[in-house]
Amino acid sequence: MTVVVLGGGAVGSLFAARLVRCGRSVELVGRADHVAAIRANGLTVLGPTPETFRLRAETELAAGTEAEAVLLTVKTFDLERAATELARAIPRPVPTLLTQNGLGIEPTAHAALAAGGWTAPAAWAVRAVHSVPATWVRPGVVRAAGEGEVLLPVPEERPESAAVLRFFARLLTDAGLLVRAVPRFEREVWRKALVNAAINPVTATHGVENGRLLEGPERAEALALLAEARRAAALAGHDFSEEESVRDFERVARATAANRSSMLQDLERGRPTEIESISGEIVRIAAARGVDLPRTRAIVEEVRRRTRRTTSAPQPS
Ligand code: KPL
């Protein structure tokens, strides 16, 4: 049976290609220009050895689609709509993996899946935290921009979704991805949110690659955002020492040095960004506990301003 990848951006396309390479039947659901290019020329993944894959590509998930599993790889701002569409098209729940950045992903997806008709969505839709760097090149073409890993909760800590977690660990490992089951998964969600809060808005507003934050002039700004995000994490019950958070930030910036962050890519393509689910959530979580995070608040405003500017500009078709 088929694995549906719902969300044909850079990450979804790369995951789809990896699954095809290991012999899986895959259906990728994405934007019309990407789908047309894949139908005409296949899906090309650039990297040390460029490869082109043939797979089914659709602009919509057809009602009654028979799927073994779903990778829900849309961006956070599309999550609610896509999860509702998924539940309507595939009414009997199937193992579903959520790959979004940011905070509050699982509750949003579970509520939307329930609204679409799924029962017990928390048992079927599980979150991964990944650091697989992928870059959008053009319709039909993405770039694998380095190595990364996919973290999943330890099945024993999530008894209701243990079978689904084991299924995805197997599926993604077979696809050649580095998969690791981690205890205290919520803490890993925060760890990634801290890294994203430091890297994404700074690279997006300065138009620089992730590696620039290791020693470029933008580093101080990223570290200030990291410190504020750490404060929000502590308020939410997840303590990270300064040393640990800076180490995480540097590790990711180094491993993805040549990558343009997803937020930068979104701004460049005139698309909405994930600022709300990353820095926006961090500001809201702190504010709900009476703490103001001025640097983060300011950069959220700045990214919103730039998004309004670019998304109101004429879009390439
Ligand atoms: O998650 C990422 C993103 O761009 O959204 C990182 C890890 C920062 C890689 O660019």
GROMACS .gro file of C-alpha atoms and ligand atoms in nm:
model
  327
    1MET     CA    1   0.000   0.000   0.000
    2THR     CA    2   0.090   0.361  -0.050
    3VAL     CA    3   0.250   0.611   0.184
    4VAL     CA    4   0.092   0.953   0.129
    5VAL     CA    5   0.316   1.256   0.176
    6LEU     CA    6   0.075   1.542   0.233
    7GLY     CA    7   0.276   1.860   0.182
    8GLY     CA    8   0.516   1.876  -0.109
    9GLY     CA    9   0.757   2.140   0.016
   10ALA     CA   10   1.130   2.079   0.046
   11VAL     CA   11   1.111   1.845   0.347
   12GLY     CA   12   0.806   1.651   0.227
   13SER     CA   13   0.959   1.604  -0.117
   14LEU     CA   14   1.288   1.485   0.028
   15PHE     CA   15   1.115   1.233   0.255
   16ALA     CA   16   0.903   1.117  -0.040
   17ALA     CA   17   1.216   1.063  -0.250
   18ARG     CA   18   1.384   0.865   0.027
   19LEU     CA   19   1.078   0.639   0.054
   20VAL     CA   20   1.064   0.583  -0.322
   21ARG     CA   21   1.433   0.499  -0.323
   22CYS     CA   22   1.376   0.218  -0.074
   23GLY     CA   23   1.099   0.072  -0.289
   24ARG     CA   24   0.786   0.222  -0.131
   25SER     CA   25   0.484   0.328  -0.331
   26VAL     CA   26   0.442   0.700  -0.258
   27GLU     CA   27   0.185   0.962  -0.344
   28LEU     CA   28   0.300   1.321  -0.297
   29VAL     CA   29   0.032   1.588  -0.258
   30GLY     CA   30   0.160   1.935  -0.336
   31ARG     CA   31   0.118   2.260  -0.522
   32ALA     CA   32   0.014   2.255  -0.886
   33ASP     CA   33   0.348   2.370  -1.032
   34HIS     CA   34   0.544   2.111  -0.832
   35VAL     CA   35   0.299   1.834  -0.924
   36ALA     CA   36   0.312   1.927  -1.294
   37ALA     CA   37   0.694   1.923  -1.291
   38ILE     CA   38   0.707   1.585  -1.112
   39ARG     CA   39   0.458   1.435  -1.356
   40ALA     CA   40   0.660   1.563  -1.651
   41ASN     CA   41   1.018   1.501  -1.535
   42GLY     CA   42   1.012   1.318  -1.202
   43LEU     CA   43   1.128   1.451  -0.865
   44THR     CA   44   1.495   1.544  -0.863
   45VAL     CA   45   1.696   1.557  -0.541
   46LEU     CA   46   2.021   1.748  -0.574
   47GLY     CA   47   2.312   1.663  -0.346
   48PRO     CA   48   2.646   1.490  -0.378
   49THR     CA   49   2.483   1.251  -0.629
   50PRO     CA   50   2.172   1.401  -0.791
   51GLU     CA   51   1.893   1.150  -0.842
   52THR     CA   52   1.553   1.162  -1.009
   53PHE     CA   53   1.255   0.962  -0.889
   54ARG     CA   54   0.924   0.872  -1.048
   55LEU     CA   55   0.626   0.887  -0.815
   56ARG     CA   56   0.261   0.973  -0.816
   57ALA     CA   57   0.193   1.341  -0.756
   58GLU     CA   58  -0.147   1.500  -0.696
   59THR     CA   59  -0.271   1.848  -0.609
   60GLU     CA   60  -0.538   1.710  -0.375
   61LEU     CA   61  -0.588   1.407  -0.159
   62ALA     CA   62  -0.876   1.221  -0.325
   63ALA     CA   63  -1.162   1.098  -0.107
   64GLY     CA   64  -1.122   0.727  -0.037
   65THR     CA   65  -0.744   0.721  -0.096
   66GLU     CA   66  -0.605   0.387   0.029
   67ALA     CA   67  -0.302   0.469   0.239
   68GLU     CA   68  -0.085   0.264   0.467
   69ALA     CA   69   0.045   0.577   0.638
   70VAL     CA   70   0.063   0.953   0.597
   71LEU     CA   71   0.351   1.192   0.642
   72LEU     CA   72   0.185   1.524   0.714
   73THR     CA   73   0.463   1.759   0.606
   74VAL     CA   74   0.276   2.086   0.542
   75LYS     CA   75   0.397   2.400   0.716
   76THR     CA   76   0.240   2.490   1.051
   77PHE     CA   77   0.015   2.759   0.905
   78ASP     CA   78  -0.145   2.492   0.682
   79LEU     CA   79  -0.163   2.218   0.946
   80GLU     CA   80  -0.522   2.263   1.058
   81ARG     CA   81  -0.659   2.275   0.703
   82ALA     CA   82  -0.449   1.978   0.588
   83ALA     CA   83  -0.535   1.762   0.890
   84THR     CA   84  -0.906   1.823   0.841
   85GLU     CA   85  -0.872   1.742   0.469
   86LEU     CA   86  -0.682   1.424   0.557
   87ALA     CA   87  -0.949   1.299   0.798
   88ARG     CA   88  -1.223   1.370   0.544
   89ALA     CA   89  -1.038   1.193   0.259
   90ILE     CA   90  -0.923   0.895   0.466
   91PRO     CA   91  -1.197   0.847   0.728
   92ARG     CA   92  -1.040   0.541   0.894
   93PRO     CA   93  -0.736   0.657   1.093
   94VAL     CA   94  -0.394   0.551   0.965
   95PRO     CA   95  -0.048   0.606   1.116
   96THR     CA   96   0.030   0.973   1.059
   97LEU     CA   97   0.356   1.155   1.122
   98LEU     CA   98   0.366   1.528   1.197
   99THR     CA   99   0.693   1.692   1.097
  100GLN     CA  100   0.626   2.061   1.163
  101ASN     CA  101   0.852   2.303   1.346
  102GLY     CA  102   0.733   2.485   1.653
  103LEU     CA  103   0.513   2.442   1.957
  104GLY     CA  104   0.154   2.324   1.997
  105ILE     CA  105   0.167   2.102   1.686
  106GLU     CA  106   0.008   1.785   1.825
  107PRO     CA  107  -0.295   1.953   1.989
  108THR     CA  108  -0.365   2.149   1.669
  109ALA     CA  109  -0.340   1.839   1.449
  110HIS     CA  110  -0.541   1.619   1.684
  111ALA     CA  111  -0.824   1.873   1.710
  112ALA     CA  112  -0.839   1.911   1.332
  113LEU     CA  113  -0.831   1.535   1.272
  114ALA     CA  114  -1.112   1.493   1.525
  115ALA     CA  115  -1.308   1.771   1.354
  116GLY     CA  116  -1.261   1.583   1.026
  117GLY     CA  117  -1.406   1.268   1.182
  118TRP     CA  118  -1.115   1.063   1.323
  119THR     CA  119  -1.167   0.892   1.655
  120ALA     CA  120  -0.873   0.878   1.898
  121PRO     CA  121  -0.645   1.091   1.675
  122ALA     CA  122  -0.376   1.105   1.947
  123ALA     CA  123  -0.323   0.731   1.906
  124TRP     CA  124  -0.264   0.766   1.530
  125ALA     CA  125  -0.098   1.103   1.469
  126VAL     CA  126   0.242   1.135   1.632
  127ARG     CA  127   0.500   1.405   1.613
  128ALA     CA  128   0.860   1.382   1.500
  129VAL     CA  129   1.127   1.641   1.561
  130HIS     CA  130   1.368   1.645   1.272
  131SER     CA  131   1.676   1.832   1.166
  132VAL     CA  132   1.690   1.707   0.808
  133PRO     CA  133   1.796   2.011   0.605
  134ALA     CA  134   1.618   2.039   0.273
  135THR     CA  135   1.611   2.329   0.033
  136TRP     CA  136   1.352   2.418  -0.224
  137VAL     CA  137   1.519   2.474  -0.561
  138ARG     CA  138   1.229   2.500  -0.807
  139PRO     CA  139   0.917   2.298  -0.893
  140GLY     CA  140   1.024   1.936  -0.932
  141VAL     CA  141   1.365   1.992  -0.774
  142VAL     CA  142   1.482   2.002  -0.410
  143ARG     CA  143   1.825   1.983  -0.252
  144ALA     CA  144   1.936   1.756   0.032
  145ALA     CA  145   2.148   2.009   0.219
  146GLY     CA  146   2.332   1.782   0.463
  147GLU     CA  147   2.258   1.518   0.723
  148GLY     CA  148   2.003   1.535   0.998
  149GLU     CA  149   1.811   1.302   1.223
  150VAL     CA  150   1.451   1.225   1.304
  151LEU     CA  151   1.359   1.202   1.672
  152LEU     CA  152   1.052   1.013   1.787
  153PRO     CA  153   0.912   0.961   2.137
  154VAL     CA  154   1.016   0.640   2.311
  155PRO     CA  155   0.716   0.406   2.254
  156GLU     CA  156   0.709   0.304   2.623
  157GLU     CA  157   0.637   0.667   2.717
  158ARG     CA  158   0.341   0.683   2.475
  159PRO     CA  159   0.154   0.355   2.523
  160GLU     CA  160  -0.150   0.470   2.323
  161SER     CA  161   0.060   0.532   2.011
  162ALA     CA  162   0.342   0.283   2.069
  163ALA     CA  163   0.257   0.072   1.762
  164VAL     CA  164   0.245   0.379   1.539
  165LEU     CA  165   0.579   0.502   1.673
  166ARG     CA  166   0.740   0.163   1.605
  167PHE     CA  167   0.591   0.164   1.255
  168PHE     CA  168   0.743   0.504   1.172
  169ALA     CA  169   1.079   0.421   1.328
  170ARG     CA  170   1.096   0.121   1.094
  171LEU     CA  171   0.964   0.302   0.787
  172LEU     CA  172   1.204   0.594   0.813
  173THR     CA  173   1.504   0.380   0.904
  174ASP     CA  174   1.436   0.164   0.598
  175ALA     CA  175   1.428   0.487   0.397
  176GLY     CA  176   1.785   0.559   0.506
  177LEU     CA  177   1.706   0.831   0.758
  178LEU     CA  178   1.874   0.847   1.096
  179VAL     CA  179   1.600   0.779   1.349
  180ARG     CA  180   1.633   0.800   1.726
  181ALA     CA  181   1.373   0.731   1.994
  182VAL     CA  182   1.417   0.981   2.276
  183PRO     CA  183   1.278   0.991   2.629
  184ARG     CA  184   1.102   1.305   2.757
  185PHE     CA  185   1.004   1.398   2.405
  186GLU     CA  186   0.838   1.730   2.501
  187ARG     CA  187   1.180   1.851   2.609
  188GLU     CA  188   1.314   1.767   2.260
  189VAL     CA  189   1.028   1.964   2.109
  190TRP     CA  190   1.145   2.262   2.314
  191ARG     CA  191   1.509   2.197   2.229
  192LYS     CA  192   1.427   2.224   1.858
  193ALA     CA  193   1.202   2.527   1.918
  194LEU     CA  194   1.493   2.702   2.093
  195VAL     CA  195   1.721   2.634   1.797
  196ASN     CA  196   1.456   2.748   1.548
  197ALA     CA  197   1.383   3.060   1.756
  198ALA     CA  198   1.751   3.157   1.734
  199ILE     CA  199   1.828   3.055   1.375
  200ASN     CA  200   1.516   3.101   1.165
  201PRO     CA  201   1.410   3.464   1.219
  202VAL     CA  202   1.768   3.595   1.219
  203THR     CA  203   1.866   3.417   0.897
  204ALA     CA  204   1.531   3.518   0.745
  205THR     CA  205   1.557   3.888   0.825
  206HIS     CA  206   1.926   3.914   0.729
  207GLY     CA  207   1.905   3.685   0.426
  208VAL     CA  208   2.202   3.472   0.536
  209GLU     CA  209   2.279   3.101   0.553
  210ASN     CA  210   2.263   2.922   0.890
  211GLY     CA  211   2.643   2.895   0.912
  212ARG     CA  212   2.675   3.275   0.934
  213LEU     CA  213   2.537   3.259   1.288
  214LEU     CA  214   2.847   3.072   1.405
  215GLU     CA  215   3.072   3.375   1.376
  216GLY     CA  216   2.907   3.641   1.164
  217PRO     CA  217   2.781   3.973   1.300
  218GLU     CA  218   2.430   3.824   1.333
  219ARG     CA  219   2.543   3.579   1.604
  220ALA     CA  220   2.477   3.818   1.896
  221GLU     CA  221   2.118   3.868   1.783
  222ALA     CA  222   2.063   3.491   1.757
  223LEU     CA  223   2.208   3.438   2.105
  224ALA     CA  224   1.982   3.706   2.254
  225LEU     CA  225   1.678   3.533   2.104
  226LEU     CA  226   1.806   3.200   2.229
  227ALA     CA  227   1.831   3.337   2.585
  228GLU     CA  228   1.472   3.463   2.574
  229ALA     CA  229   1.345   3.133   2.431
  230ARG     CA  230   1.525   2.952   2.711
  231ARG     CA  231   1.334   3.165   2.959
  232ALA     CA  232   1.002   3.067   2.803
  233ALA     CA  233   1.105   2.700   2.808
  234ALA     CA  234   1.183   2.724   3.180
  235LEU     CA  235   0.845   2.887   3.244
  236ALA     CA  236   0.684   2.592   3.062
  237GLY     CA  237   0.875   2.349   3.284
  238HIS     CA  238   1.171   2.262   3.060
  239ASP     CA  239   1.501   2.387   3.192
  240PHE     CA  240   1.799   2.422   2.961
  241SER     CA  241   2.129   2.560   3.081
  242GLU     CA  242   2.286   2.835   2.874
  243GLU     CA  243   2.572   2.601   2.789
  244GLU     CA  244   2.338   2.326   2.667
  245SER     CA  245   2.126   2.558   2.454
  246VAL     CA  246   2.426   2.730   2.294
  247ARG     CA  247   2.577   2.389   2.221
  248ASP     CA  248   2.253   2.275   2.051
  249PHE     CA  249   2.234   2.598   1.852
  250GLU     CA  250   2.595   2.569   1.734
  251ARG     CA  251   2.559   2.200   1.651
  252VAL     CA  252   2.260   2.264   1.425
  253ALA     CA  253   2.407   2.581   1.270
  254ARG     CA  254   2.726   2.387   1.189
  255ALA     CA  255   2.548   2.079   1.052
  256THR     CA  256   2.326   2.298   0.832
  257ALA     CA  257   2.582   2.573   0.766
  258ALA     CA  258   2.517   2.588   0.393
  259ASN     CA  259   2.140   2.572   0.433
  260ARG     CA  260   1.902   2.862   0.407
  261SER     CA  261   1.654   2.821   0.693
  262SER     CA  262   1.298   2.728   0.606
  263MET     CA  263   1.185   3.074   0.720
  264LEU     CA  264   1.429   3.244   0.486
  265GLN     CA  265   1.315   3.020   0.202
  266ASP     CA  266   0.951   3.103   0.279
  267LEU     CA  267   1.015   3.477   0.278
  268GLU     CA  268   1.213   3.450  -0.045
  269ARG     CA  269   0.926   3.261  -0.207
  270GLY     CA  270   0.671   3.515  -0.087
  271ARG     CA  271   0.499   3.259   0.136
  272PRO     CA  272   0.378   3.276   0.496
  273THR     CA  273   0.637   3.167   0.753
  274GLU     CA  274   0.628   2.955   1.069
  275ILE     CA  275   0.708   3.256   1.291
  276GLU     CA  276   0.378   3.225   1.480
  277SER     CA  277   0.431   2.864   1.591
  278ILE     CA  278   0.795   2.925   1.687
  279SER     CA  279   0.874   3.275   1.821
  280GLY     CA  280   0.508   3.379   1.839
  281GLU     CA  281   0.426   3.088   2.069
  282ILE     CA  282   0.736   3.160   2.279
  283VAL     CA  283   0.619   3.520   2.332
  284ARG     CA  284   0.264   3.404   2.415
  285ILE     CA  285   0.378   3.134   2.658
  286ALA     CA  286   0.597   3.382   2.847
  287ALA     CA  287   0.332   3.656   2.838
  288ALA     CA  288   0.074   3.418   2.987
  289ARG     CA  289   0.308   3.392   3.288
  290GLY     CA  290   0.361   3.767   3.308
  291VAL     CA  291   0.702   3.775   3.136
  292ASP     CA  292   0.781   4.001   2.842
  293LEU     CA  293   1.039   3.888   2.584
  294PRO     CA  294   1.115   4.214   2.399
  295ARG     CA  295   1.371   4.086   2.146
  296THR     CA  296   1.151   3.797   2.040
  297ARG     CA  297   0.843   4.019   2.028
  298ALA     CA  298   1.029   4.262   1.803
  299ILE     CA  299   1.151   3.998   1.560
  300VAL     CA  300   0.803   3.843   1.538
  301GLU     CA  301   0.677   4.187   1.434
  302GLU     CA  302   0.959   4.226   1.183
  303VAL     CA  303   0.894   3.887   1.020
  304ARG     CA  304   0.519   3.961   1.010
  305ARG     CA  305   0.592   4.295   0.841
  306ARG     CA  306   0.816   4.132   0.581
  307THR     CA  307   0.563   3.854   0.525
  308ARG     CA  308   0.286   4.105   0.458
  309ARG     CA  309   0.514   4.279   0.209
  310THR     CA  310   0.621   3.965   0.022
  311THR     CA  311   0.287   3.780   0.028
  312SER     CA  312   0.107   4.084  -0.113
  313ALA     CA  313   0.358   4.108  -0.400
  314PRO     CA  314   0.260   3.933  -0.726
  315GLN     CA  315   0.317   3.557  -0.687
  316PRO     CA  316   0.492   3.345  -0.945
  317SER     CA  317   0.235   3.103  -1.086
  318KPL     O1  318   1.470   2.349   1.115
  318KPL     C1  319   1.541   2.421   1.048
  318KPL     C2  320   1.469   2.512   0.956
  318KPL     O2  321   1.529   2.569   0.866
  318KPL     O3  322   1.348   2.526   0.975
  318KPL     C3  323   1.689   2.422   1.065
  318KPL     C4  324   1.730   2.303   1.151
  318KPL     C5  325   1.728   2.551   1.131
  318KPL     C6  326   1.765   2.401   0.939
  318KPL     O4  327   1.766   2.507   0.855
   0.00000   0.00000   0.00000
